Amino acid sequence: MEEVIYNDLNKQMKNTIDHYTLEMSKIRTGRASTAMLDSVKVDYYGSRQSLKNIAHFSVPEPQLIVITPFDPSSLEMIESAIISSDLDMSPNNDGSVIRLNVPALTEERRQELIKFVHKIIEEGRVSIRNFRREANDKLKSLQKNEGLSEDNLKRALENVQESVDSSIAKLGELEKSKEKEFSSN
């Protein structure tokens, strides 16, 4: 039974790390990235479509994203979706492609984003600590109700702590990586 608890914990922590990795990829660093466009939805002939389903992206320069729609008639729909999104960028439509110039970050904005990254990563750490608490409570309940031995409980709690430490370290690496991206621009 303690293996089930341990496996559930690892699954929850992996999902948490994946979630926060995705969140970090959405934060603009002043460098062009196609991940910036993942949240853009386009009203495409009566249905909301993800931009990546109706166009191809390329990053020919560090500050430029070029969007080439599969259907040229969708250019204006894509342009209006980008304008209404929270990207804070102005698309340039030349009739066949849309060019997005990614503005460089100001020092003030860079500091705000670093604080935001710290806040997001701390939320991840709190989530992982909550998973640890839940797993430890379940293990202690097993000891009470199903006679898990003291030695097995101690070993299981140590395994939980090792997994938690590893996951928190991964979040720390993610945080440092994002900070490095900000300082390299």
GROMACS .gro file of C-alpha atoms in nm:
model
  185
    1MET     CA    1   0.000   0.000   0.000
    2GLU     CA    2   0.285   0.240   0.073
    3GLU     CA    3   0.405   0.189  -0.286
    4VAL     CA    4   0.068   0.310  -0.416
    5ILE     CA    5   0.097   0.623  -0.200
    6TYR     CA    6   0.456   0.676  -0.316
    7ASN     CA    7   0.363   0.630  -0.684
    8ASP     CA    8   0.068   0.871  -0.651
    9LEU     CA    9   0.299   1.126  -0.490
   10ASN     CA   10   0.554   1.094  -0.771
   11LYS     CA   11   0.281   1.129  -1.033
   12GLN     CA   12   0.142   1.443  -0.865
   13MET     CA   13   0.488   1.597  -0.837
   14LYS     CA   14   0.573   1.517  -1.201
   15ASN     CA   15   0.247   1.679  -1.312
   16THR     CA   16   0.328   1.983  -1.097
   17ILE     CA   17   0.676   2.017  -1.246
   18ASP     CA   18   0.536   1.977  -1.598
   19HIS     CA   19   0.273   2.243  -1.524
   20TYR     CA   20   0.526   2.495  -1.393
   21THR     CA   21   0.765   2.420  -1.680
   22LEU     CA   22   0.483   2.510  -1.917
   23GLU     CA   23   0.405   2.825  -1.715
   24MET     CA   24   0.770   2.932  -1.735
   25SER     CA   25   0.774   2.881  -2.113
   26LYS     CA   26   0.488   3.132  -2.143
   27ILE     CA   27   0.679   3.412  -1.972
   28ARG     CA   28   0.827   3.649  -2.226
   29THR     CA   29   1.201   3.701  -2.192
   30GLY     CA   30   1.254   3.956  -2.469
   31ARG     CA   31   1.358   3.679  -2.704
   32ALA     CA   32   1.123   3.538  -2.968
   33SER     CA   33   0.975   3.198  -2.888
   34THR     CA   34   0.692   3.013  -3.055
   35ALA     CA   35   0.569   2.908  -2.708
   36MET     CA   36   0.453   3.268  -2.663
   37LEU     CA   37   0.177   3.197  -2.914
   38ASP     CA   38   0.046   2.878  -2.751
   39SER     CA   39  -0.236   3.058  -2.570
   40VAL     CA   40  -0.361   3.250  -2.876
   41LYS     CA   41  -0.702   3.131  -2.998
   42VAL     CA   42  -0.837   3.239  -3.337
   43ASP     CA   43  -1.203   3.265  -3.437
   44TYR     CA   44  -1.167   3.055  -3.750
   45TYR     CA   45  -1.489   3.012  -3.945
   46GLY     CA   46  -1.714   2.991  -3.644
   47SER     CA   47  -1.495   2.793  -3.404
   48ARG     CA   48  -1.210   2.885  -3.171
   49GLN     CA   49  -0.889   2.725  -3.294
   50SER     CA   50  -0.545   2.727  -3.145
   51LEU     CA   51  -0.314   2.940  -3.362
   52LYS     CA   52  -0.071   2.650  -3.401
   53ASN     CA   53  -0.350   2.447  -3.569
   54ILE     CA   54  -0.399   2.700  -3.849
   55ALA     CA   55  -0.052   2.846  -3.905
   56HIS     CA   56   0.318   2.766  -3.913
   57PHE     CA   57   0.563   2.964  -3.695
   58SER     CA   58   0.930   3.035  -3.748
   59VAL     CA   59   1.187   3.240  -3.559
   60PRO     CA   60   1.435   3.370  -3.820
   61GLU     CA   61   1.586   3.626  -3.579
   62PRO     CA   62   1.605   3.645  -3.199
   63GLN     CA   63   1.349   3.929  -3.189
   64LEU     CA   64   1.115   3.816  -3.469
   65ILE     CA   65   0.841   3.554  -3.510
   66VAL     CA   66   0.701   3.492  -3.858
   67ILE     CA   67   0.353   3.339  -3.878
   68THR     CA   68   0.254   3.176  -4.206
   69PRO     CA   69  -0.112   3.067  -4.216
   70PHE     CA   70  -0.204   2.744  -4.391
   71ASP     CA   71  -0.503   2.929  -4.537
   72PRO     CA   72  -0.405   3.280  -4.660
   73SER     CA   73  -0.763   3.403  -4.611
   74SER     CA   74  -0.718   3.361  -4.233
   75LEU     CA   75  -0.449   3.632  -4.207
   76GLU     CA   76  -0.685   3.900  -4.079
   77MET     CA   77  -0.845   3.661  -3.828
   78ILE     CA   78  -0.500   3.570  -3.695
   79GLU     CA   79  -0.398   3.935  -3.680
   80SER     CA   80  -0.706   4.034  -3.478
   81ALA     CA   81  -0.656   3.737  -3.242
   82ILE     CA   82  -0.299   3.849  -3.172
   83ILE     CA   83  -0.409   4.208  -3.115
   84SER     CA   84  -0.681   4.101  -2.871
   85SER     CA   85  -0.451   3.858  -2.686
   86ASP     CA   86  -0.241   3.952  -2.383
   87LEU     CA   87   0.085   3.933  -2.583
   88ASP     CA   88   0.120   4.311  -2.594
   89MET     CA   89   0.269   4.294  -2.945
   90SER     CA   90   0.165   4.457  -3.270
   91PRO     CA   91   0.146   4.223  -3.569
   92ASN     CA   92   0.266   4.341  -3.911
   93ASN     CA   93   0.054   4.185  -4.187
   94ASP     CA   94   0.220   4.202  -4.529
   95GLY     CA   95  -0.051   4.009  -4.713
   96SER     CA   96   0.111   3.666  -4.699
   97VAL     CA   97   0.269   3.639  -4.353
   98ILE     CA   98   0.244   3.811  -4.015
   99ARG     CA   99   0.560   3.936  -3.852
  100LEU     CA  100   0.575   3.985  -3.475
  101ASN     CA  101   0.859   4.196  -3.343
  102VAL     CA  102   0.936   4.102  -2.984
  103PRO     CA  103   1.042   4.416  -2.799
  104ALA     CA  104   1.348   4.401  -2.575
  105LEU     CA  105   1.276   4.409  -2.203
  106THR     CA  106   1.345   4.719  -1.999
  107GLU     CA  107   1.542   4.668  -1.679
  108GLU     CA  108   1.234   4.753  -1.472
  109ARG     CA  109   1.021   4.498  -1.659
  110ARG     CA  110   1.298   4.239  -1.628
  111GLN     CA  111   1.299   4.283  -1.248
  112GLU     CA  112   0.918   4.253  -1.236
  113LEU     CA  113   0.934   3.931  -1.436
  114ILE     CA  114   1.205   3.785  -1.212
  115LYS     CA  115   0.984   3.855  -0.909
  116PHE     CA  116   0.693   3.693  -1.092
  117VAL     CA  117   0.905   3.385  -1.168
  118HIS     CA  118   1.000   3.359  -0.799
  119LYS     CA  119   0.632   3.381  -0.703
  120ILE     CA  120   0.526   3.114  -0.954
  121ILE     CA  121   0.805   2.876  -0.851
  122GLU     CA  122   0.721   2.926  -0.483
  123GLU     CA  123   0.362   2.825  -0.561
  124GLY     CA  124   0.504   2.506  -0.711
  125ARG     CA  125   0.713   2.440  -0.402
  126VAL     CA  126   0.408   2.488  -0.181
  127SER     CA  127   0.210   2.243  -0.395
  128ILE     CA  128   0.483   1.983  -0.364
  129ARG     CA  129   0.505   2.034   0.012
  130ASN     CA  130   0.128   1.986   0.034
  131PHE     CA  131   0.161   1.660  -0.160
  132ARG     CA  132   0.429   1.554   0.089
  133ARG     CA  133   0.201   1.633   0.383
  134GLU     CA  134  -0.083   1.434   0.228
  135ALA     CA  135   0.144   1.135   0.157
  136ASN     CA  136   0.289   1.145   0.510
  137ASP     CA  137  -0.062   1.159   0.659
  138LYS     CA  138  -0.168   0.859   0.451
  139LEU     CA  139   0.141   0.665   0.559
  140LYS     CA  140   0.081   0.744   0.926
  141SER     CA  141  -0.282   0.640   0.883
  142LEU     CA  142  -0.159   0.311   0.736
  143GLN     CA  143   0.055   0.258   1.043
  144LYS     CA  144  -0.242   0.317   1.273
  145ASN     CA  145  -0.511   0.131   1.083
  146GLU     CA  146  -0.326  -0.146   0.901
  147GLY     CA  147  -0.029  -0.212   1.124
  148LEU     CA  148   0.254  -0.070   0.913
  149SER     CA  149   0.571  -0.127   1.115
  150GLU     CA  150   0.768   0.164   1.258
  151ASP     CA  151   1.072   0.075   1.042
  152ASN     CA  152   0.864   0.057   0.723
  153LEU     CA  153   0.698   0.388   0.810
  154LYS     CA  154   1.035   0.553   0.865
  155ARG     CA  155   1.170   0.415   0.536
  156ALA     CA  156   0.856   0.526   0.349
  157LEU     CA  157   0.875   0.877   0.499
  158GLU     CA  158   1.241   0.900   0.396
  159ASN     CA  159   1.151   0.796   0.040
  160VAL     CA  160   0.880   1.060   0.030
  161GLN     CA  161   1.126   1.324   0.152
  162GLU     CA  162   1.385   1.223  -0.110
  163SER     CA  163   1.125   1.257  -0.387
  164VAL     CA  164   1.012   1.593  -0.254
  165ASP     CA  165   1.371   1.719  -0.232
  166SER     CA  166   1.435   1.607  -0.590
  167SER     CA  167   1.120   1.778  -0.720
  168ILE     CA  168   1.193   2.101  -0.535
  169ALA     CA  169   1.547   2.093  -0.678
  170LYS     CA  170   1.400   2.060  -1.029
  171LEU     CA  171   1.183   2.366  -0.966
  172GLY     CA  172   1.493   2.551  -0.842
  173GLU     CA  173   1.677   2.462  -1.163
  174LEU     CA  174   1.380   2.584  -1.364
  175GLU     CA  175   1.386   2.912  -1.170
  176LYS     CA  176   1.761   2.963  -1.223
  177SER     CA  177   1.727   2.880  -1.592
  178LYS     CA  178   1.456   3.141  -1.639
  179GLU     CA  179   1.656   3.404  -1.448
  180LYS     CA  180   1.954   3.330  -1.672
  181GLU     CA  181   1.733   3.385  -1.978
  182PHE     CA  182   1.638   3.728  -1.843
  183SER     CA  183   1.996   3.829  -1.774
  184SER     CA  184   2.122   3.714  -2.116
  185ASN     CA  185   1.893   3.954  -2.303
   0.00000   0.00000   0.00000
